[in-house]
C-alpha atoms as an extended CHARMM CRD file, in Angstrom:
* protein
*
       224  EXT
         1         1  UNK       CA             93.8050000000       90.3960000000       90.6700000000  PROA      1               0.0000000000
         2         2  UNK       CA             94.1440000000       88.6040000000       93.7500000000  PROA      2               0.0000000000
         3         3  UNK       CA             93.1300000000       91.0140000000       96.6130000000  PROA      3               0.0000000000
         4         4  UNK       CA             95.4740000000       91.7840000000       99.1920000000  PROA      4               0.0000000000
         5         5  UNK       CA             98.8820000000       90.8930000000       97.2370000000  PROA      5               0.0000000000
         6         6  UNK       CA             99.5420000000       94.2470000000       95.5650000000  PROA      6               0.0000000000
         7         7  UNK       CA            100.1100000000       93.1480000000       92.1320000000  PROA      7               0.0000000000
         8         8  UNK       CA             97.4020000000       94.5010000000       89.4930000000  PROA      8               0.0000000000
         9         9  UNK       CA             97.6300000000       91.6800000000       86.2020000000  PROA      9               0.0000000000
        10        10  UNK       CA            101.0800000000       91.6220000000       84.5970000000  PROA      10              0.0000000000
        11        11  UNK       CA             99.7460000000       91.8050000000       80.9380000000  PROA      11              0.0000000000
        12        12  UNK       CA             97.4560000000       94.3690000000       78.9590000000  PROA      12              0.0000000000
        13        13  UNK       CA             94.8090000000       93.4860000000       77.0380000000  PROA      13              0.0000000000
        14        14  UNK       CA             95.2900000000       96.3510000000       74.5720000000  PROA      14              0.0000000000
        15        15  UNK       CA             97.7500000000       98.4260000000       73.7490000000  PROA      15              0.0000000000
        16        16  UNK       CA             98.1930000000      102.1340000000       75.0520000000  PROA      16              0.0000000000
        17        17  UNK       CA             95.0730000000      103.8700000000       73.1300000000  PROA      17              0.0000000000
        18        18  UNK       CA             96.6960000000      106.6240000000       71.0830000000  PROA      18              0.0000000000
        19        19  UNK       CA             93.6190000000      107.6540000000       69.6090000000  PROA      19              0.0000000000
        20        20  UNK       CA             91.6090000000      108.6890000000       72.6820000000  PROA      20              0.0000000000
        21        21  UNK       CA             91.5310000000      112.0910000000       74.7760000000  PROA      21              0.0000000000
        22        22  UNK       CA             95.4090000000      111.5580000000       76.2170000000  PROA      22              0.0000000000
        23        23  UNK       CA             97.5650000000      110.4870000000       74.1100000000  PROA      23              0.0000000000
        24        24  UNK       CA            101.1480000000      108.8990000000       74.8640000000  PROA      24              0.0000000000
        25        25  UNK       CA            103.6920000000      110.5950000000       73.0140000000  PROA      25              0.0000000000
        26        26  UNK       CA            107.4090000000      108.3450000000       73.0130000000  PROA      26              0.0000000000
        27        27  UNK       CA            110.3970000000      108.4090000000       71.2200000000  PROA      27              0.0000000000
        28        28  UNK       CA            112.3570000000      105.4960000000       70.7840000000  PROA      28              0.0000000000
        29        29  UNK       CA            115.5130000000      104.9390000000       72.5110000000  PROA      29              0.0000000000
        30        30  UNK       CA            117.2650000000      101.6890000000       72.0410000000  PROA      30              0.0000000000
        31        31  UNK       CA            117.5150000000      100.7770000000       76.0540000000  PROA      31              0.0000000000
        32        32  UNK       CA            116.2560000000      101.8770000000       79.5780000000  PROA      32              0.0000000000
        33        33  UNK       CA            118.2740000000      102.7850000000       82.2080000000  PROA      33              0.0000000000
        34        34  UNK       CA            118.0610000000      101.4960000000       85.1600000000  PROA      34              0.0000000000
        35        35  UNK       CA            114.9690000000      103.2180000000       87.5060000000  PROA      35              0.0000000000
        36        36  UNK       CA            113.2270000000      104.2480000000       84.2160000000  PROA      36              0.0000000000
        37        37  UNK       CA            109.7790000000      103.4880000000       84.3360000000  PROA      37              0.0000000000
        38        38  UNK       CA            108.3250000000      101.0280000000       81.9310000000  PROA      38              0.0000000000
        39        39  UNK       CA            104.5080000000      100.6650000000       82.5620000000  PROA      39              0.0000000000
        40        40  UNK       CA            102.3020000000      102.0900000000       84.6400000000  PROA      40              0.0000000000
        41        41  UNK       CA             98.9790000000      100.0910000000       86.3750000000  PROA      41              0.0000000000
        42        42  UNK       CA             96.2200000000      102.2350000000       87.4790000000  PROA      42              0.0000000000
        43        43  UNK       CA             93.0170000000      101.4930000000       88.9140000000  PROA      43              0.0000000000
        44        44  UNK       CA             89.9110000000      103.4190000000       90.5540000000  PROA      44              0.0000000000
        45        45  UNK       CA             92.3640000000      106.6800000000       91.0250000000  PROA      45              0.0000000000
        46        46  UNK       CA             90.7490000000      110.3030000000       91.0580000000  PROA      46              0.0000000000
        47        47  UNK       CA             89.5580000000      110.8000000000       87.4790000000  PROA      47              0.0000000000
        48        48  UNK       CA             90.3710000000      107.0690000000       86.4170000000  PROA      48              0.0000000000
        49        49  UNK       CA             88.2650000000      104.0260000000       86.6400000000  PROA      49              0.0000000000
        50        50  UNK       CA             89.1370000000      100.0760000000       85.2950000000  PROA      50              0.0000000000
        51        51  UNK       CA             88.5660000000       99.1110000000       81.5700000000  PROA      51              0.0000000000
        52        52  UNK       CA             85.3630000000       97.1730000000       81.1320000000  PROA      52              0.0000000000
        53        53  UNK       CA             85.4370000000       94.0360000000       78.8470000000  PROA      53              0.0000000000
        54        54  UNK       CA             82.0400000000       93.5110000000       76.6420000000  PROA      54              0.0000000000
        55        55  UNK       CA             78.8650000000       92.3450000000       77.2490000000  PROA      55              0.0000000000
        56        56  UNK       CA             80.0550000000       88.6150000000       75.9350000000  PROA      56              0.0000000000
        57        57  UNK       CA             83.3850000000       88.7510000000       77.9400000000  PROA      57              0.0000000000
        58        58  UNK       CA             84.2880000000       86.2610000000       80.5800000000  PROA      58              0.0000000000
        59        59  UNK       CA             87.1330000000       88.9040000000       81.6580000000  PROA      59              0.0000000000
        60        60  UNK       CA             87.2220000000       90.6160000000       84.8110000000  PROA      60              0.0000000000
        61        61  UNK       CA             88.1190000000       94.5750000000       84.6800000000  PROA      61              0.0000000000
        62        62  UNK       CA             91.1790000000       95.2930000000       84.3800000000  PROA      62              0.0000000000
        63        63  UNK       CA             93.3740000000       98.3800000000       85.5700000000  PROA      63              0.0000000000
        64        64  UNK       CA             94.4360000000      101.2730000000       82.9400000000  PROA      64              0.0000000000
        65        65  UNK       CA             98.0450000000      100.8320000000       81.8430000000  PROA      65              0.0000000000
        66        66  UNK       CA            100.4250000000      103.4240000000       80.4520000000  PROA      66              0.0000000000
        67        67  UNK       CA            103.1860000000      101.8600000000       78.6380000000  PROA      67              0.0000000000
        68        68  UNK       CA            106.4540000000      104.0120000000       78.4740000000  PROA      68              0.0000000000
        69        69  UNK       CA            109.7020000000      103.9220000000       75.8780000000  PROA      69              0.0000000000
        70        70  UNK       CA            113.5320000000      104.7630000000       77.4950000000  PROA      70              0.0000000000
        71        71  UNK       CA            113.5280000000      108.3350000000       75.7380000000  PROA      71              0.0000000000
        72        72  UNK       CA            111.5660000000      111.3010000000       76.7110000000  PROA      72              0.0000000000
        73        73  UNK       CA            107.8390000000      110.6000000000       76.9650000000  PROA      73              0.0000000000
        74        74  UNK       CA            105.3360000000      113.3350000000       76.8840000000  PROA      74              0.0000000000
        75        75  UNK       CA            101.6010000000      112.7990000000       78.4470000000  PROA      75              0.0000000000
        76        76  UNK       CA             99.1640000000      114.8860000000       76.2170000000  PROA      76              0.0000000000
        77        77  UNK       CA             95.5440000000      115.5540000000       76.6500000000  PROA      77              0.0000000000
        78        78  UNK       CA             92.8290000000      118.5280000000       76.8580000000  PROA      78              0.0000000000
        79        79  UNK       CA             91.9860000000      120.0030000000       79.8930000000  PROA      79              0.0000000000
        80        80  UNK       CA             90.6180000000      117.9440000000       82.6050000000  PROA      80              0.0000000000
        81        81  UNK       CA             91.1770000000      114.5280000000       80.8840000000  PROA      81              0.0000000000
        82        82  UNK       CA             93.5170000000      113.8490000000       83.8320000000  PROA      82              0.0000000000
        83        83  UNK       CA             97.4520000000      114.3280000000       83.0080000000  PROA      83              0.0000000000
        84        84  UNK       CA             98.1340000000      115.4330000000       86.0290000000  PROA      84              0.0000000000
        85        85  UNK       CA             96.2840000000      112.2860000000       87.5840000000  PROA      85              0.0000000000
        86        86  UNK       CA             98.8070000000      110.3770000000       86.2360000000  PROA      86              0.0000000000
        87        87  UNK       CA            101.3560000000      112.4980000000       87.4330000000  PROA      87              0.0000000000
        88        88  UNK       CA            100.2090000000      112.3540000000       90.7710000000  PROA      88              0.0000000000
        89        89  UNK       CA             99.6010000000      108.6100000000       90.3820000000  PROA      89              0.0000000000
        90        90  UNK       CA            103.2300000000      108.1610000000       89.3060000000  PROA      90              0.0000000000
        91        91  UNK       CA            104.5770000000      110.0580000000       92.3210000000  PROA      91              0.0000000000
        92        92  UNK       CA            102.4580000000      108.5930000000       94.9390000000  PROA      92              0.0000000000
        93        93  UNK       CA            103.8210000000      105.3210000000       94.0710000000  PROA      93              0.0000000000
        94        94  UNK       CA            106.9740000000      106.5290000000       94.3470000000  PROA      94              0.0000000000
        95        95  UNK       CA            106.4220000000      106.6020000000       98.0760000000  PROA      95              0.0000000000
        96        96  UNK       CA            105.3370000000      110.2300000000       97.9750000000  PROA      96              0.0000000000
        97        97  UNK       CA            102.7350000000      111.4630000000      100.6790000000  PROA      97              0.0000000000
        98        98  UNK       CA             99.8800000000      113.2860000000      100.5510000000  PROA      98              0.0000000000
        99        99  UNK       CA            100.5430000000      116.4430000000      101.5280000000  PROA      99              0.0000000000
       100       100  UNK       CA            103.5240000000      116.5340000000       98.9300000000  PROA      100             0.0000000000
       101       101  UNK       CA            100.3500000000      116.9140000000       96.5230000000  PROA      101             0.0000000000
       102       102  UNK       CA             98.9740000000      119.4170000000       98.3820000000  PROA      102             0.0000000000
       103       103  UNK       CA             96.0500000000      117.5140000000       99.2280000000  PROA      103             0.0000000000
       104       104  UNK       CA             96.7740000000      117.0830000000      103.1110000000  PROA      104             0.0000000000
       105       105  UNK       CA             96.6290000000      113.9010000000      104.4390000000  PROA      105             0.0000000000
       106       106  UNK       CA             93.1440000000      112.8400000000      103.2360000000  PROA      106             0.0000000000
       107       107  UNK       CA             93.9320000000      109.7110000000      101.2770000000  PROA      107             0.0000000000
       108       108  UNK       CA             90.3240000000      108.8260000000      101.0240000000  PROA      108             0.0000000000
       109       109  UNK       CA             89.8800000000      111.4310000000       98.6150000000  PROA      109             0.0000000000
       110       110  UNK       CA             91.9920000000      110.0000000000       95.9470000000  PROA      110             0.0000000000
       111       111  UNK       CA             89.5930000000      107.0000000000       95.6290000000  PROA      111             0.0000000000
       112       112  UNK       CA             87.1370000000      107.5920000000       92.4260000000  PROA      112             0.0000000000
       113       113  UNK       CA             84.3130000000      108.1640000000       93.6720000000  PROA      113             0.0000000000
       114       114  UNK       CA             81.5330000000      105.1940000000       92.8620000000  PROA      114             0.0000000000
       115       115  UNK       CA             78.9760000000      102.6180000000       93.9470000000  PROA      115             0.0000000000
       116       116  UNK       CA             81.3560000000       99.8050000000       95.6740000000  PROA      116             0.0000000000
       117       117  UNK       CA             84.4510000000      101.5380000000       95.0210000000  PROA      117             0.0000000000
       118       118  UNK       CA             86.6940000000      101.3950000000       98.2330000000  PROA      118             0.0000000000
       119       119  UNK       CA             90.3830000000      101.2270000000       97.1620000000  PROA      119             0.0000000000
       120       120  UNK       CA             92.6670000000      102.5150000000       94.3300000000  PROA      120             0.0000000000
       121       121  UNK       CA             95.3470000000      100.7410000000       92.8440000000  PROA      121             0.0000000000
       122       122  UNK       CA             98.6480000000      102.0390000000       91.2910000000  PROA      122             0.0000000000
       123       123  UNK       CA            101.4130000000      100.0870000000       90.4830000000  PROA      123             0.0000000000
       124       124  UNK       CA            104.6370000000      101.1740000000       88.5010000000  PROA      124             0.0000000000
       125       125  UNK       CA            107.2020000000       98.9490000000       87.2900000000  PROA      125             0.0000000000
       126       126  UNK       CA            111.3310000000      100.2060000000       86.8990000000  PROA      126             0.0000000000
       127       127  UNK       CA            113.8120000000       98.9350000000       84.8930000000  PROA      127             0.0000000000
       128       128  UNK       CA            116.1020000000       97.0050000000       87.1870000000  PROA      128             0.0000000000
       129       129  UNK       CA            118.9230000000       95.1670000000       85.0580000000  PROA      129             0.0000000000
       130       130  UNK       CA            120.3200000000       93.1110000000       88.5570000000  PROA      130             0.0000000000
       131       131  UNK       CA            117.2450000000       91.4270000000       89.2180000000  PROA      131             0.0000000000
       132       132  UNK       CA            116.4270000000       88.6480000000       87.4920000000  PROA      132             0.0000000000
       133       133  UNK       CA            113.5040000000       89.3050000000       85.7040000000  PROA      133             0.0000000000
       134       134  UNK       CA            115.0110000000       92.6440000000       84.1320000000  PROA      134             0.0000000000
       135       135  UNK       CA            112.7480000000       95.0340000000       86.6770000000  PROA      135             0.0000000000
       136       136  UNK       CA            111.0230000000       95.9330000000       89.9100000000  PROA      136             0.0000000000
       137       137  UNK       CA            107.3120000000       96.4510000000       90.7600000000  PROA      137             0.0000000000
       138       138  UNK       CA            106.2000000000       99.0990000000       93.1950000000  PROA      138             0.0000000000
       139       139  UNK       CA            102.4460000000       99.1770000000       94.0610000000  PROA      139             0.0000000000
       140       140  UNK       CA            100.2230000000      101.0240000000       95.9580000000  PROA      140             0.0000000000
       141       141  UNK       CA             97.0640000000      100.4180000000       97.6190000000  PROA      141             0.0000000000
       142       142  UNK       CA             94.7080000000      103.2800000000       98.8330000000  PROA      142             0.0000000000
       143       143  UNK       CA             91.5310000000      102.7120000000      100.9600000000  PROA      143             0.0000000000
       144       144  UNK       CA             88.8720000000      104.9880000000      100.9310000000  PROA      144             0.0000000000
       145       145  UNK       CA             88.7050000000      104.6930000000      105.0750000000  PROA      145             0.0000000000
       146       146  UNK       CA             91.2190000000      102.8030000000      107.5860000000  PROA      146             0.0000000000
       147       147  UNK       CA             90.2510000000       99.0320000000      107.8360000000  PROA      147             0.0000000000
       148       148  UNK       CA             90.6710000000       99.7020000000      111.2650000000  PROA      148             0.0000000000
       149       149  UNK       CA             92.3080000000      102.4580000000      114.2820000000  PROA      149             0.0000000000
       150       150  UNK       CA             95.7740000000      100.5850000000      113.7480000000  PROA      150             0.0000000000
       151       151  UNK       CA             95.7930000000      100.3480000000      110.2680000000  PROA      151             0.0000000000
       152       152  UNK       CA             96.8050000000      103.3870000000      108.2150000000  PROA      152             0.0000000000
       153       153  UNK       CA             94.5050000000      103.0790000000      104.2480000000  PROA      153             0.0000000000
       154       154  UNK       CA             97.9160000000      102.7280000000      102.6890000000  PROA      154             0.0000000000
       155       155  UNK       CA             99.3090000000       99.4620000000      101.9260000000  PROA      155             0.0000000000
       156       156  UNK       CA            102.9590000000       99.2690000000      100.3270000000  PROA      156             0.0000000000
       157       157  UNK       CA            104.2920000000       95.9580000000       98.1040000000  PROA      157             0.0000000000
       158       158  UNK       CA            107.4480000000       95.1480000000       96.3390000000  PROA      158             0.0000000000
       159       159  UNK       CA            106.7870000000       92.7670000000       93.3210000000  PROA      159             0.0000000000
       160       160  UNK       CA            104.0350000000       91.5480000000       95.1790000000  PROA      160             0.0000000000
       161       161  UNK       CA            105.3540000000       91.4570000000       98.9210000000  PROA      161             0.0000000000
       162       162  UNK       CA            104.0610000000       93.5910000000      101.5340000000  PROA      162             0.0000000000
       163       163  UNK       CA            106.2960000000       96.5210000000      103.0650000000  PROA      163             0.0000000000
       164       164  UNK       CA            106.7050000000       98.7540000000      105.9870000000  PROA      164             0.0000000000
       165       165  UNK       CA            106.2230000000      102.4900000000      103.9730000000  PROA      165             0.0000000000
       166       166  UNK       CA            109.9080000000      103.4720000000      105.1800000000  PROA      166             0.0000000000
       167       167  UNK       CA            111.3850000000      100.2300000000      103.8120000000  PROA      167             0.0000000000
       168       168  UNK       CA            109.5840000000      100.9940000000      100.7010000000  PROA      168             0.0000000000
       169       169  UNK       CA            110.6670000000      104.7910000000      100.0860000000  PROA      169             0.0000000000
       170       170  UNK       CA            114.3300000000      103.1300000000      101.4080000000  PROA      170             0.0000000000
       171       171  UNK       CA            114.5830000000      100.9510000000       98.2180000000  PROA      171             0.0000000000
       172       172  UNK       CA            113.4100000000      103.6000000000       96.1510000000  PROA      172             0.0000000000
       173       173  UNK       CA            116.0740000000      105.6620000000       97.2840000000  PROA      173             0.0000000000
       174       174  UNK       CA            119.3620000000      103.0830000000       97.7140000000  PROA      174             0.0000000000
       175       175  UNK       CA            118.3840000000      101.1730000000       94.7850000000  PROA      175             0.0000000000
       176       176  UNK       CA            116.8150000000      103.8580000000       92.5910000000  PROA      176             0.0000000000
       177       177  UNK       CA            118.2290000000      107.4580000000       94.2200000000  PROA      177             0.0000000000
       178       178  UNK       CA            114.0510000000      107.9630000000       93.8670000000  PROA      178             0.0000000000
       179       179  UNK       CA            113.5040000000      111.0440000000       96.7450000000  PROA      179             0.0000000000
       180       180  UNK       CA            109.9520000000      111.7560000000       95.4820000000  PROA      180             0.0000000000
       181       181  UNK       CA            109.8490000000      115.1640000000       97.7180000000  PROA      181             0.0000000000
       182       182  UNK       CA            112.9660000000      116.1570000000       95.3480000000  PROA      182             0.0000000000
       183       183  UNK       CA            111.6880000000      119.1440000000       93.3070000000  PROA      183             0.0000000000
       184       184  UNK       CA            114.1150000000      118.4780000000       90.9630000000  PROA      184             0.0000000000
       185       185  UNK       CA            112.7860000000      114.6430000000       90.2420000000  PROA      185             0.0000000000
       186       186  UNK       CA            109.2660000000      115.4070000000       90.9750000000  PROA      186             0.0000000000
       187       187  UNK       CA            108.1730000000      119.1560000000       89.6640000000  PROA      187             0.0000000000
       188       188  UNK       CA            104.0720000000      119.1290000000       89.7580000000  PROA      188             0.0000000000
       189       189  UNK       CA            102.0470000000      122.1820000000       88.5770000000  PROA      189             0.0000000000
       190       190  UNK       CA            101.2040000000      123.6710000000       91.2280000000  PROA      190             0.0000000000
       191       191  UNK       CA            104.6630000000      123.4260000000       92.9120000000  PROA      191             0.0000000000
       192       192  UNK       CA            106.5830000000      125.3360000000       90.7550000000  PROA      192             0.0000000000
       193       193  UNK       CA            107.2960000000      128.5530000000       92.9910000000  PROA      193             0.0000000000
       194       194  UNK       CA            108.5530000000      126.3600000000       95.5720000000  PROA      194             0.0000000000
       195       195  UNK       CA            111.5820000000      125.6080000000       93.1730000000  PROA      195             0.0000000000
       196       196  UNK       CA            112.3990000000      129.1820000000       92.9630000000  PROA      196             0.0000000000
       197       197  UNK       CA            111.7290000000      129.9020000000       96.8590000000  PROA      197             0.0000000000
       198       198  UNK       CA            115.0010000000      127.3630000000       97.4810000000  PROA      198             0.0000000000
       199       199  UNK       CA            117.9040000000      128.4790000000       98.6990000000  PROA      199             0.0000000000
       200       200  UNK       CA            121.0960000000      128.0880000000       97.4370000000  PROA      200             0.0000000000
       201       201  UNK       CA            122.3400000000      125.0180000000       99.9150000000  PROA      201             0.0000000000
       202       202  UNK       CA            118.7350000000      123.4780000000       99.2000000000  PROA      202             0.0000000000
       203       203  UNK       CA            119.3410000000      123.1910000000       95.0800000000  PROA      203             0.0000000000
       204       204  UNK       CA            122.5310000000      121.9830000000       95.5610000000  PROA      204             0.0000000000
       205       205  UNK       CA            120.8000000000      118.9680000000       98.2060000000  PROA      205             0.0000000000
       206       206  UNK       CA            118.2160000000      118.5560000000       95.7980000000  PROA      206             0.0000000000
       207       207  UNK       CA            120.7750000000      118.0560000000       92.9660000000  PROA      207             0.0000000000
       208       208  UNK       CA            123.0230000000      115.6010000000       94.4910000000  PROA      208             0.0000000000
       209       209  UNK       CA            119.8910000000      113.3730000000       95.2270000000  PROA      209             0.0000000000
       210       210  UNK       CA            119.3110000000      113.4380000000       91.3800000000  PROA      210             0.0000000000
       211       211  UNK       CA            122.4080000000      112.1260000000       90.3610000000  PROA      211             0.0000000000
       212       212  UNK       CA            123.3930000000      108.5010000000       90.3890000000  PROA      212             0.0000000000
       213       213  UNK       CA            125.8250000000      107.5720000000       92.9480000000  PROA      213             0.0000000000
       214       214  UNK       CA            129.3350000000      107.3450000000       92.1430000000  PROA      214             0.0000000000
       215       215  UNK       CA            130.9120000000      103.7250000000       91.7260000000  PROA      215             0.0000000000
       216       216  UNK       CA            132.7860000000      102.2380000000       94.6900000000  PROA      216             0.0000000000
       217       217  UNK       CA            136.1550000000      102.5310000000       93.0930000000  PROA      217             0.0000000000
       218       218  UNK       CA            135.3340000000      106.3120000000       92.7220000000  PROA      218             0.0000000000
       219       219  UNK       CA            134.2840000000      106.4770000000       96.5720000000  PROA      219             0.0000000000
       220       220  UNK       CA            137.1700000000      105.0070000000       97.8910000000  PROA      220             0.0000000000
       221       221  UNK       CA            139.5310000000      107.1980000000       95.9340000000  PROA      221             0.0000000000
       222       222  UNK       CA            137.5570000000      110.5290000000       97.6180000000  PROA      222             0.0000000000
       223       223  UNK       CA            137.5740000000      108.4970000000      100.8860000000  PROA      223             0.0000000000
       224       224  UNK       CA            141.3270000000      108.6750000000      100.3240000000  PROA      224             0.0000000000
């Protein structure tokens, strides 16, 4: 990986291991739709480290990767093996913050802790049938501390091009309808009784985020 661009390597050594602790569970649809996520890239994040070649191997480490199938894909594991780090990793990179985690604003802390570990890497990539490579990379970089008093220990990219954090949660949103403070799109653990604390007018704002927007034809007749 070349430091500094935001893209973790494009290709996998291995497959998804189905036979460890967490297990990938998919059934198979025959296509994505568009903003479904197809792979995701992890690297030094909480509970997750890199994948270490062997003792002959020329290859650097490499990031974890999740691959995912356009049906309904269930994450399954024992206690403490880290599903929910890979929920969290998921909607961090979907532009969420922090505190959405309830984990305040301390970044720092989702950096594994290690010897010459400073940054974690995420990286998620959504089926996008208008661009021309068939989909969209969204990465994340997280410093353990600021590089300096101006610069926040978040970094933002868009297949591999730096962003401004609000012009990254803005194509989320316009090209993806992605709101990843939507309880409806993003329902963690230990969030659940703040879906049944909304109100009635919150739901329904929450549920019009979630659905795709209506064509243009369909606008302009309702503009009518």
């Amino acid at each position: 990986m070349e430091e500094g661009n935001g893209t973790l390597p494009m290709e996998a050594d291995d497959d998804v291991d189905t036979k460890g602790d967490i297990k990938l569970f998919i059934h198979s649809s025959p296509v994505f739709k568009k903003g479904a996520i197809k792979r995701l890239a992890i690297r030094n994040f909480l509970t997750f480290g890199e994948t270490q070649p062997g003792p002959s191997s020329r290859k650097a480490p490499a990031p974890l990767y999740f691959y995912f199938e356009p049906s309904i894909n269930i994450i399954s594991g024992p206690n403490g093996f880290g599903k929910s780090s890979i929920v969290n990793a998921i909607a961090l990179c979907c532009g969420s913050r922090a505190k959405f985690l309830r984990r305040g604003n301390v970044y720092g802390d989702l950096v594994k802790r290690g010897a010459g570990i400073d940054r974690a890497e995420i990286e998620l990539t959504l089926h996008n049938p208008d661009h021309p490579k068939g989909q969209t990379r969204f990465a994340r970089t997280i410093y353990r501390q600021s590089k300096n008093e101006r610069t926040p220990n978040n970094e933002f990219f868009i297949n591999g091009k730096p962003k401004k954090f609000h012009e990254y949660r803005a194509r989320l949103k316009e090209e993806f309808r992605i709101v990843p403070e939507n309880l409806s799109l993003f329902l963690l653990q230990d969030r659940i009784a703040d879906l049944f604390d909304l109100k009635p007018f919150e739901l329904l704002k929450c549920a019009e985020q979630s659905v795709p927007a209506p064509p243009p034809s369909l606008r302009r007749g309702f503009a009518a």
